[in-house]
PDB file of C-alpha atoms in Angstrom:
ATOM      1  CA  UNK A   4      34.384   3.252  -0.168  1.00 47.00           C
ATOM      2  CA  UNK A   5      35.533   6.619   0.887  1.00 71.00           C
ATOM      3  CA  UNK A   6      33.660   9.519   1.017  1.00 82.00           C
ATOM      4  CA  UNK A   7      35.397  11.404  -1.576  1.00 86.00           C
ATOM      5  CA  UNK A   8      34.644   8.982  -4.173  1.00 91.00           C
ATOM      6  CA  UNK A   9      30.943   7.834  -3.166  1.00 91.00           C
ATOM      7  CA  UNK A  10      30.851  12.026  -3.526  1.00 92.00           C
ATOM      8  CA  UNK A  11      31.455  11.512  -7.162  1.00 96.00           C
ATOM      9  CA  UNK A  12      28.609  10.971  -9.311  1.00 97.00           C
ATOM     10  CA  UNK A  13      28.462   8.403 -11.991  1.00 98.00           C
ATOM     11  CA  UNK A  14      26.267   9.696 -14.633  1.00 98.00           C
ATOM     12  CA  UNK A  15      27.372  13.455 -15.734  1.00 98.00           C
ATOM     13  CA  UNK A  16      25.848  14.169 -19.262  1.00 98.00           C
ATOM     14  CA  UNK A  17      23.726  16.665 -21.624  1.00 98.00           C
ATOM     15  CA  UNK A  18      20.095  16.133 -20.657  1.00 97.00           C
ATOM     16  CA  UNK A  19      19.786  15.293 -24.686  1.00 97.00           C
ATOM     17  CA  UNK A  20      21.594  15.350 -28.450  1.00 98.00           C
ATOM     18  CA  UNK A  21      24.547  13.654 -29.484  1.00 98.00           C
ATOM     19  CA  UNK A  22      27.885  14.266 -28.044  1.00 98.00           C
ATOM     20  CA  UNK A  23      30.971  12.479 -27.485  1.00 98.00           C
ATOM     21  CA  UNK A  24      31.757  10.738 -24.225  1.00 98.00           C
ATOM     22  CA  UNK A  25      34.143   9.426 -22.014  1.00 98.00           C
ATOM     23  CA  UNK A  26      34.319   6.728 -19.327  1.00 98.00           C
ATOM     24  CA  UNK A  27      36.723   7.425 -16.640  1.00 98.00           C
ATOM     25  CA  UNK A  28      37.930   5.064 -13.739  1.00 97.00           C
ATOM     26  CA  UNK A  29      38.403   6.801 -10.555  1.00 97.00           C
ATOM     27  CA  UNK A  30      40.083   5.589  -7.189  1.00 94.00           C
ATOM     28  CA  UNK A  31      41.857   6.628  -3.855  1.00 88.00           C
ATOM     29  CA  UNK A  32      45.099   7.371  -3.880  1.00 73.00           C
ATOM     30  CA  UNK A  33      45.450   4.490  -1.368  1.00 71.00           C
ATOM     31  CA  UNK A  34      46.449   0.381  -1.429  1.00 72.00           C
ATOM     32  CA  UNK A  35      42.382   0.648  -0.317  1.00 76.00           C
ATOM     33  CA  UNK A  36      41.936  -0.829  -4.390  1.00 79.00           C
ATOM     34  CA  UNK A  37      38.415   0.671  -4.142  1.00 88.00           C
ATOM     35  CA  UNK A  38      37.552   1.766  -7.417  1.00 94.00           C
ATOM     36  CA  UNK A  39      34.712   3.746  -9.555  1.00 96.00           C
ATOM     37  CA  UNK A  40      34.080   4.087 -13.237  1.00 98.00           C
ATOM     38  CA  UNK A  41      32.143   7.111 -14.294  1.00 98.00           C
ATOM     39  CA  UNK A  42      30.593   8.499 -17.760  1.00 98.00           C
ATOM     40  CA  UNK A  43      30.691  12.020 -18.476  1.00 98.00           C
ATOM     41  CA  UNK A  44      29.909  13.741 -21.449  1.00 98.00           C
ATOM     42  CA  UNK A  45      28.438  16.868 -23.061  1.00 96.00           C
ATOM     43  CA  UNK A  46      27.888  18.340 -26.656  1.00 97.00           C
ATOM     44  CA  UNK A  47      30.245  21.735 -25.972  1.00 97.00           C
ATOM     45  CA  UNK A  48      33.120  19.541 -26.034  1.00 96.00           C
ATOM     46  CA  UNK A  49      35.170  19.597 -29.502  1.00 96.00           C
ATOM     47  CA  UNK A  50      37.118  16.713 -28.626  1.00 96.00           C
ATOM     48  CA  UNK A  51      36.760  13.829 -25.789  1.00 97.00           C
ATOM     49  CA  UNK A  52      39.912  15.415 -24.392  1.00 98.00           C
ATOM     50  CA  UNK A  53      38.403  18.516 -23.088  1.00 98.00           C
ATOM     51  CA  UNK A  54      35.783  16.540 -21.526  1.00 98.00           C
ATOM     52  CA  UNK A  55      38.596  14.661 -19.812  1.00 98.00           C
ATOM     53  CA  UNK A  56      40.992  17.426 -18.995  1.00 97.00           C
ATOM     54  CA  UNK A  57      38.007  19.362 -17.298  1.00 97.00           C
ATOM     55  CA  UNK A  58      36.645  15.611 -15.102  1.00 97.00           C
ATOM     56  CA  UNK A  59      39.884  15.017 -14.052  1.00 97.00           C
ATOM     57  CA  UNK A  60      41.196  18.395 -12.667  1.00 96.00           C
ATOM     58  CA  UNK A  61      37.947  18.531 -10.582  1.00 95.00           C
ATOM     59  CA  UNK A  62      38.387  14.519  -9.009  1.00 95.00           C
ATOM     60  CA  UNK A  63      41.891  15.061  -8.413  1.00 93.00           C
ATOM     61  CA  UNK A  64      40.876  18.322  -6.255  1.00 93.00           C
ATOM     62  CA  UNK A  65      39.104  15.705  -3.600  1.00 92.00           C
ATOM     63  CA  UNK A  66      42.354  13.435  -3.591  1.00 90.00           C
ATOM     64  CA  UNK A  67      41.852  10.784  -5.833  1.00 94.00           C
ATOM     65  CA  UNK A  68      42.967   9.705  -9.281  1.00 94.00           C
ATOM     66  CA  UNK A  69      41.395   8.967 -12.486  1.00 95.00           C
ATOM     67  CA  UNK A  70      42.730   7.260 -16.172  1.00 97.00           C
ATOM     68  CA  UNK A  71      40.453   7.795 -19.390  1.00 98.00           C
ATOM     69  CA  UNK A  72      39.300   4.159 -20.509  1.00 98.00           C
ATOM     70  CA  UNK A  73      38.230   5.281 -23.730  1.00 98.00           C
ATOM     71  CA  UNK A  74      35.420   7.328 -25.296  1.00 98.00           C
ATOM     72  CA  UNK A  75      32.523   7.305 -27.873  1.00 98.00           C
ATOM     73  CA  UNK A  76      29.796   8.908 -28.611  1.00 98.00           C
ATOM     74  CA  UNK A  77      26.091   9.325 -27.068  1.00 98.00           C
ATOM     75  CA  UNK A  78      22.703  10.069 -28.526  1.00 98.00           C
ATOM     76  CA  UNK A  79      19.973  10.900 -25.498  1.00 98.00           C
ATOM     77  CA  UNK A  80      16.690  11.467 -26.726  1.00 98.00           C
ATOM     78  CA  UNK A  81      15.218  12.029 -23.856  1.00 97.00           C
ATOM     79  CA  UNK A  82      11.518  12.405 -25.340  1.00 97.00           C
ATOM     80  CA  UNK A  83      11.879   8.780 -26.385  1.00 98.00           C
ATOM     81  CA  UNK A  84      14.112   7.963 -23.228  1.00 98.00           C
ATOM     82  CA  UNK A  85      16.412   6.589 -25.481  1.00 98.00           C
ATOM     83  CA  UNK A  86      19.833   6.379 -25.412  1.00 98.00           C
ATOM     84  CA  UNK A  87      22.331   4.501 -27.916  1.00 98.00           C
ATOM     85  CA  UNK A  88      26.087   4.480 -27.092  1.00 98.00           C
ATOM     86  CA  UNK A  89      28.866   4.229 -29.806  1.00 98.00           C
ATOM     87  CA  UNK A  90      31.640   5.242 -31.976  1.00 96.00           C
ATOM     88  CA  UNK A  91      35.474   5.921 -30.253  1.00 96.00           C
ATOM     89  CA  UNK A  92      37.710   8.769 -29.436  1.00 97.00           C
ATOM     90  CA  UNK A  93      40.914   9.016 -31.844  1.00 95.00           C
ATOM     91  CA  UNK A  94      42.728  10.114 -28.876  1.00 95.00           C
ATOM     92  CA  UNK A  95      41.928   7.761 -26.310  1.00 97.00           C
ATOM     93  CA  UNK A  96      40.437   4.656 -28.473  1.00 97.00           C
ATOM     94  CA  UNK A  97      36.795   3.090 -27.720  1.00 97.00           C
ATOM     95  CA  UNK A  98      34.851   3.007 -24.399  1.00 98.00           C
ATOM     96  CA  UNK A  99      34.046  -0.494 -23.479  1.00 98.00           C
ATOM     97  CA  UNK A 100      30.022   0.350 -24.076  1.00 98.00           C
ATOM     98  CA  UNK A 101      28.704  -2.654 -22.477  1.00 97.00           C
ATOM     99  CA  UNK A 102      30.366  -0.875 -19.074  1.00 98.00           C
ATOM    100  CA  UNK A 103      28.945   2.657 -20.074  1.00 98.00           C
ATOM    101  CA  UNK A 104      25.420   1.101 -20.926  1.00 98.00           C
ATOM    102  CA  UNK A 105      25.334  -0.521 -17.617  1.00 98.00           C
ATOM    103  CA  UNK A 106      26.163   2.611 -15.380  1.00 98.00           C
ATOM    104  CA  UNK A 107      23.634   4.829 -18.040  1.00 98.00           C
ATOM    105  CA  UNK A 108      20.884   2.134 -17.067  1.00 98.00           C
ATOM    106  CA  UNK A 109      21.532   2.679 -13.100  1.00 97.00           C
ATOM    107  CA  UNK A 110      21.323   6.112 -14.158  1.00 97.00           C
ATOM    108  CA  UNK A 111      17.975   6.211 -16.406  1.00 98.00           C
ATOM    109  CA  UNK A 112      16.363   2.723 -15.275  1.00 98.00           C
ATOM    110  CA  UNK A 113      13.628   3.544 -17.494  1.00 98.00           C
ATOM    111  CA  UNK A 114      15.371   4.090 -20.391  1.00 98.00           C
ATOM    112  CA  UNK A 115      16.172   2.331 -23.150  1.00 98.00           C
ATOM    113  CA  UNK A 116      19.895   1.785 -23.303  1.00 98.00           C
ATOM    114  CA  UNK A 117      21.760   0.495 -26.125  1.00 98.00           C
ATOM    115  CA  UNK A 118      25.256   0.285 -27.052  1.00 98.00           C
ATOM    116  CA  UNK A 119      26.943  -0.771 -30.568  1.00 95.00           C
ATOM    117  CA  UNK A 120      30.489  -0.460 -31.748  1.00 88.00           C
ATOM    118  CA  UNK A 121      29.618   0.841 -35.601  1.00 83.00           C
ATOM    119  CA  UNK A 122      30.091   4.471 -36.314  1.00 76.00           C
ATOM    120  CA  UNK A 123      32.198   7.527 -35.334  1.00 72.00           C
TER     121      UNK A 123
END
């Protein structure tokens, strides 16, 4: 992977709470085929699109391309070391929570990370 793609953090979420998140596929604007899925979420975002708009602007400044793969919600309980991924985005649809969970598990290996398609 190119340095720009490697420089993008896999996960940037709030340290605790319940908040919206988006799953974003980042790729190089060339024929290399290099891609990376990232998770972004924070409570300050009123809409999933607010998260995507902010993240996509910073990623595109690196010369990379991004595409939202969907969204949902994250319940991050740092005290109990537990993360639950669930729900969907009205604008982007449901993210593949299995992919999101795998990314979160690599960032939080000592956490219990689970997902469900229930809830909004």
